[in-house]
Short mmCIF file of C-alpha atoms in Angstrom, two decimals:
data_model
loop_
_atom_site.label_atom_id
_atom_site.label_comp_id
_atom_site.label_asym_id
_atom_site.label_seq_id
_atom_site.Cartn_x
_atom_site.Cartn_y
_atom_site.Cartn_z
CA UNK A 1 -5.80 -5.16 15.34
CA UNK A 2 -5.64 -3.76 11.83
CA UNK A 3 -2.63 -4.50 9.66
CA UNK A 4 -1.38 -4.28 6.10
CA UNK A 5 1.13 -6.66 4.53
CA UNK A 6 3.01 -5.78 1.36
CA UNK A 7 5.43 -7.75 -0.73
CA UNK A 8 9.08 -7.15 0.01
CA UNK A 9 11.10 -4.94 -2.26
CA UNK A 10 12.95 -3.69 -4.08
CA UNK A 11 11.20 -4.66 -7.27
CA UNK A 12 13.30 -4.01 -10.37
CA UNK A 13 11.65 -4.00 -13.79
CA UNK A 14 12.50 -3.00 -17.31
CA UNK A 15 10.53 -0.18 -18.90
CA UNK A 16 7.21 -1.33 -20.38
CA UNK A 17 7.09 -4.42 -18.14
CA UNK A 18 3.95 -5.39 -16.23
CA UNK A 19 3.85 -4.49 -12.55
CA UNK A 20 2.12 -6.20 -9.65
CA UNK A 21 2.68 -5.22 -6.03
CA UNK A 22 0.77 -7.45 -3.64
CA UNK A 23 -1.09 -6.09 -0.65
CA UNK A 24 -3.26 -7.95 1.84
CA UNK A 25 -4.96 -6.59 4.92
CA UNK A 26 -6.51 -7.56 8.22
CA UNK A 27 -9.30 -5.40 9.57
CA UNK A 28 -12.70 -5.60 11.16
CA UNK A 29 -15.69 -4.28 9.28
CA UNK A 30 -15.33 -2.64 5.88
CA UNK A 31 -12.18 -0.56 5.65
CA UNK A 32 -11.32 1.91 2.91
CA UNK A 33 -8.15 0.99 1.05
CA UNK A 34 -5.50 3.25 -0.44
CA UNK A 35 -2.28 3.20 -2.41
CA UNK A 36 0.16 6.02 -1.78
CA UNK A 37 3.33 6.78 -3.70
CA UNK A 38 6.47 8.46 -2.41
CA UNK A 39 8.95 9.91 -4.88
CA UNK A 40 12.52 10.53 -3.69
CA UNK A 41 12.78 13.38 -1.23
CA UNK A 42 9.05 13.97 -1.06
CA UNK A 43 6.08 13.15 1.14
CA UNK A 44 3.48 10.54 0.32
CA UNK A 45 0.80 11.27 -2.27
CA UNK A 46 -2.44 9.44 -2.81
CA UNK A 47 -2.30 7.32 -5.95
CA UNK A 48 -5.72 5.65 -5.83
CA UNK A 49 -8.35 4.40 -3.44
CA UNK A 50 -11.35 2.09 -3.10
CA UNK A 51 -14.02 2.34 -0.45
CA UNK A 52 -16.05 -0.84 -0.81
CA UNK A 53 -15.78 -4.40 -2.00
CA UNK A 54 -15.26 -4.89 -5.76
CA UNK A 55 -14.47 -1.19 -6.28
CA UNK A 56 -11.58 -0.56 -8.63
CA UNK A 57 -9.38 2.45 -8.02
CA UNK A 58 -7.36 3.77 -10.95
CA UNK A 59 -5.01 6.63 -11.69
CA UNK A 60 -2.07 7.28 -14.05
CA UNK A 61 -2.38 3.79 -15.52
CA UNK A 62 -2.31 2.10 -12.12
CA UNK A 63 -5.23 -0.01 -10.93
CA UNK A 64 -6.20 -1.91 -7.80
CA UNK A 65 -9.37 -3.84 -7.01
CA UNK A 66 -10.81 -4.20 -3.51
CA UNK A 67 -11.23 -7.96 -3.01
CA UNK A 68 -12.97 -8.67 0.25
CA UNK A 69 -12.99 -12.44 -0.23
CA UNK A 70 -9.20 -12.52 -0.38
CA UNK A 71 -8.67 -9.36 1.73
CA UNK A 72 -6.40 -8.03 -0.98
CA UNK A 73 -5.77 -4.79 -2.85
CA UNK A 74 -2.98 -5.57 -5.31
CA UNK A 75 -1.53 -2.73 -7.36
CA UNK A 76 -1.05 -3.28 -11.10
CA UNK A 77 0.17 -1.36 -14.11
CA UNK A 78 0.39 -2.73 -17.61
CA UNK A 79 3.49 -0.87 -18.76
CA UNK A 80 5.79 0.86 -16.30
CA UNK A 81 7.99 3.83 -17.06
CA UNK A 82 11.24 5.01 -15.52
CA UNK A 83 9.28 7.87 -13.96
CA UNK A 84 7.25 5.33 -11.93
CA UNK A 85 10.33 4.56 -9.83
CA UNK A 86 9.25 5.30 -6.27
CA UNK A 87 8.15 3.65 -3.04
CA UNK A 88 4.54 2.44 -2.98
CA UNK A 89 2.55 2.10 0.24
CA UNK A 90 -0.68 0.21 0.74
CA UNK A 91 -2.89 1.55 3.54
CA UNK A 92 -6.27 1.10 5.16
CA UNK A 93 -8.61 3.18 7.22
CA UNK A 94 -10.93 1.01 9.28
CA UNK A 95 -14.52 1.72 10.19
CA UNK A 96 -14.97 3.10 13.68
CA UNK A 97 -12.16 3.63 16.15
CA UNK A 98 -11.19 7.05 14.89
CA UNK A 99 -9.54 7.91 11.62
CA UNK A 100 -6.26 6.12 11.99
CA UNK A 101 -4.47 5.21 8.77
CA UNK A 102 -2.54 1.96 8.89
CA UNK A 103 0.28 1.63 6.34
CA UNK A 104 2.21 -1.31 4.99
CA UNK A 105 6.00 -1.24 5.04
CA UNK A 106 6.27 0.07 1.50
CA UNK A 107 7.64 -1.52 -1.67
CA UNK A 108 10.41 0.16 -3.61
CA UNK A 109 10.04 0.02 -7.38
CA UNK A 110 12.99 0.62 -9.69
CA UNK A 111 12.32 0.84 -13.42
CA UNK A 112 15.30 0.64 -15.75
CA UNK A 113 15.67 1.41 -19.45
CA UNK B 1 -4.49 25.90 -0.21
CA UNK B 2 -0.75 25.50 0.25
CA UNK B 3 -1.08 21.99 1.56
CA UNK B 4 0.36 20.66 4.80
CA UNK B 5 3.28 22.84 5.83
CA UNK B 6 6.09 21.49 7.96
CA UNK B 7 9.05 23.33 9.39
CA UNK B 8 11.92 23.15 9.40
CA UNK B 9 12.67 21.04 6.31
CA UNK B 10 16.02 20.02 7.72
CA UNK B 11 17.29 20.04 11.28
CA UNK B 12 20.72 19.07 12.53
CA UNK B 13 21.18 19.08 16.27
CA UNK B 14 23.52 17.72 18.89
CA UNK B 15 22.60 14.86 21.14
CA UNK B 16 20.86 16.06 24.28
CA UNK B 17 19.33 19.13 22.71
CA UNK B 18 15.62 19.80 22.49
CA UNK B 19 14.08 19.60 19.03
CA UNK B 20 10.68 20.98 18.02
CA UNK B 21 9.04 20.09 14.74
CA UNK B 22 6.09 22.11 13.52
CA UNK B 23 3.09 21.38 11.34
CA UNK B 24 0.28 23.44 9.87
CA UNK B 25 -2.49 21.20 8.55
CA UNK B 26 -4.76 22.03 5.64
CA UNK B 27 -7.47 24.45 6.70
CA UNK B 28 -10.69 22.64 7.55
CA UNK B 29 -9.06 19.27 8.18
CA UNK B 30 -9.84 17.86 11.61
CA UNK B 31 -7.47 14.88 11.77
CA UNK B 32 -3.71 15.25 12.08
CA UNK B 33 -1.08 12.53 12.07
CA UNK B 34 2.63 12.45 12.93
CA UNK B 35 4.71 9.72 11.26
CA UNK B 36 8.38 8.79 11.46
CA UNK B 37 10.17 7.17 8.53
CA UNK B 38 13.46 5.30 8.74
CA UNK B 39 15.17 2.75 6.54
CA UNK B 40 15.03 0.13 9.28
CA UNK B 41 11.42 0.50 10.43
CA UNK B 42 9.68 2.11 7.49
CA UNK B 43 6.73 4.43 8.15
CA UNK B 44 5.55 4.45 11.78
CA UNK B 45 2.53 6.28 13.14
CA UNK B 46 3.59 8.15 16.27
CA UNK B 47 0.38 9.90 17.27
CA UNK B 48 -2.81 11.23 15.76
CA UNK B 49 -5.33 13.88 16.76
CA UNK B 50 -9.01 14.31 16.00
CA UNK B 51 -10.42 17.80 16.58
CA UNK B 52 -7.20 18.75 18.40
CA UNK B 53 -7.53 15.86 20.88
CA UNK B 54 -4.89 13.09 20.94
CA UNK B 55 -6.65 9.85 20.09
CA UNK B 56 -3.85 7.32 19.88
CA UNK B 57 -0.30 7.95 21.06
CA UNK B 58 0.70 4.32 21.33
CA UNK B 59 3.34 4.82 18.67
CA UNK B 60 5.24 7.45 20.59
CA UNK B 61 8.57 5.76 21.33
CA UNK B 62 9.15 6.97 24.86
CA UNK B 63 8.71 9.84 27.26
CA UNK B 64 11.26 11.93 25.42
CA UNK B 65 8.65 12.45 22.70
CA UNK B 66 5.63 14.69 23.17
CA UNK B 67 3.10 16.18 20.77
CA UNK B 68 0.59 18.98 21.13
CA UNK B 69 -2.16 20.49 19.07
CA UNK B 70 -3.19 23.74 20.78
CA UNK B 71 -5.56 24.69 17.96
CA UNK B 72 -6.88 23.43 14.66
CA UNK B 73 -4.13 25.06 12.64
CA UNK B 74 -0.97 24.09 14.46
CA UNK B 75 0.77 21.08 15.96
CA UNK B 76 4.21 20.42 17.39
CA UNK B 77 6.27 17.30 17.97
CA UNK B 78 8.98 17.75 20.56
CA UNK B 79 11.93 15.52 21.40
CA UNK B 80 13.71 16.28 24.65
CA UNK B 81 16.49 15.23 24.99
CA UNK B 82 17.29 14.12 21.45
CA UNK B 83 19.42 11.06 20.70
CA UNK B 84 21.19 9.88 17.51
CA UNK B 85 18.65 7.08 17.08
CA UNK B 86 15.94 9.71 16.65
CA UNK B 87 17.45 10.63 13.29
CA UNK B 88 14.71 10.12 10.70
CA UNK B 89 12.29 11.93 8.44
CA UNK B 90 9.21 13.07 10.34
CA UNK B 91 6.00 13.55 8.37
CA UNK B 92 2.86 15.37 9.33
CA UNK B 93 -0.40 14.57 7.53
CA UNK B 94 -3.95 15.86 7.78
CA UNK B 95 -7.34 14.69 6.58
CA UNK B 96 -11.01 15.53 6.82
CA UNK B 97 -11.44 12.67 9.24
CA UNK B 98 -13.99 10.94 7.09
CA UNK B 99 -13.30 7.29 6.41
CA UNK B 100 -12.81 7.38 2.67
CA UNK B 101 -10.96 10.67 2.39
CA UNK B 102 -7.26 10.74 1.75
CA UNK B 103 -4.56 12.00 4.04
CA UNK B 104 -2.40 14.81 2.70
CA UNK B 105 1.24 14.71 3.67
CA UNK B 106 3.72 17.48 4.21
CA UNK B 107 7.18 17.29 2.70
CA UNK B 108 8.68 16.12 5.95
CA UNK B 109 11.40 17.27 8.31
CA UNK B 110 14.71 15.47 8.00
CA UNK B 111 16.18 15.31 11.50
CA UNK B 112 19.81 14.45 12.10
CA UNK B 113 21.04 14.11 15.67
CA UNK B 114 24.82 13.99 15.96
#
């Protein structure tokens, strides 16, 4: 079946540090890939997405590239801010089989001054 | 649009009581998802509907949980009887049901069973 694997958290960084959160997936066909962010006390919000191989999704300084050869969709940001502290979820929606979204377990990011 | 609306935002109930969580998806969306989030298990998909029809309920924990979607603008998740281990944040999400479209989440219902 389809699955998403994320790196374990929490990840603690100093402000302006470089961020990478790894995400790999298993799916048949050509899934669409997403990163969602959850701020404390809120629901999940879409951060970025990519719908085909080699697409790069970007938003708010975050980027992720759909790598089919390595089945990966790693999230990166060049300089994190305290306001980026949140939980980040990688997700996929596979082709066929309905519209089920499969999420990873989430990675908590803490950014300190 | 006001987004996905869930009610109540918080619910505290005693063990054994029936609990009903409600969700109004975004108008025009034809897929609806119920998720449960806990510290131990993270975000779990309980059930999802396409065009008001349950497609996959394999994530529903046990017979005490049931979900309905009587029309395109309303869904309920019911727990009867509730137990302390059901304490969690329950999220409803909706989407257009097209592969590359995002799911929009409600703010969640925080359920505490004492």
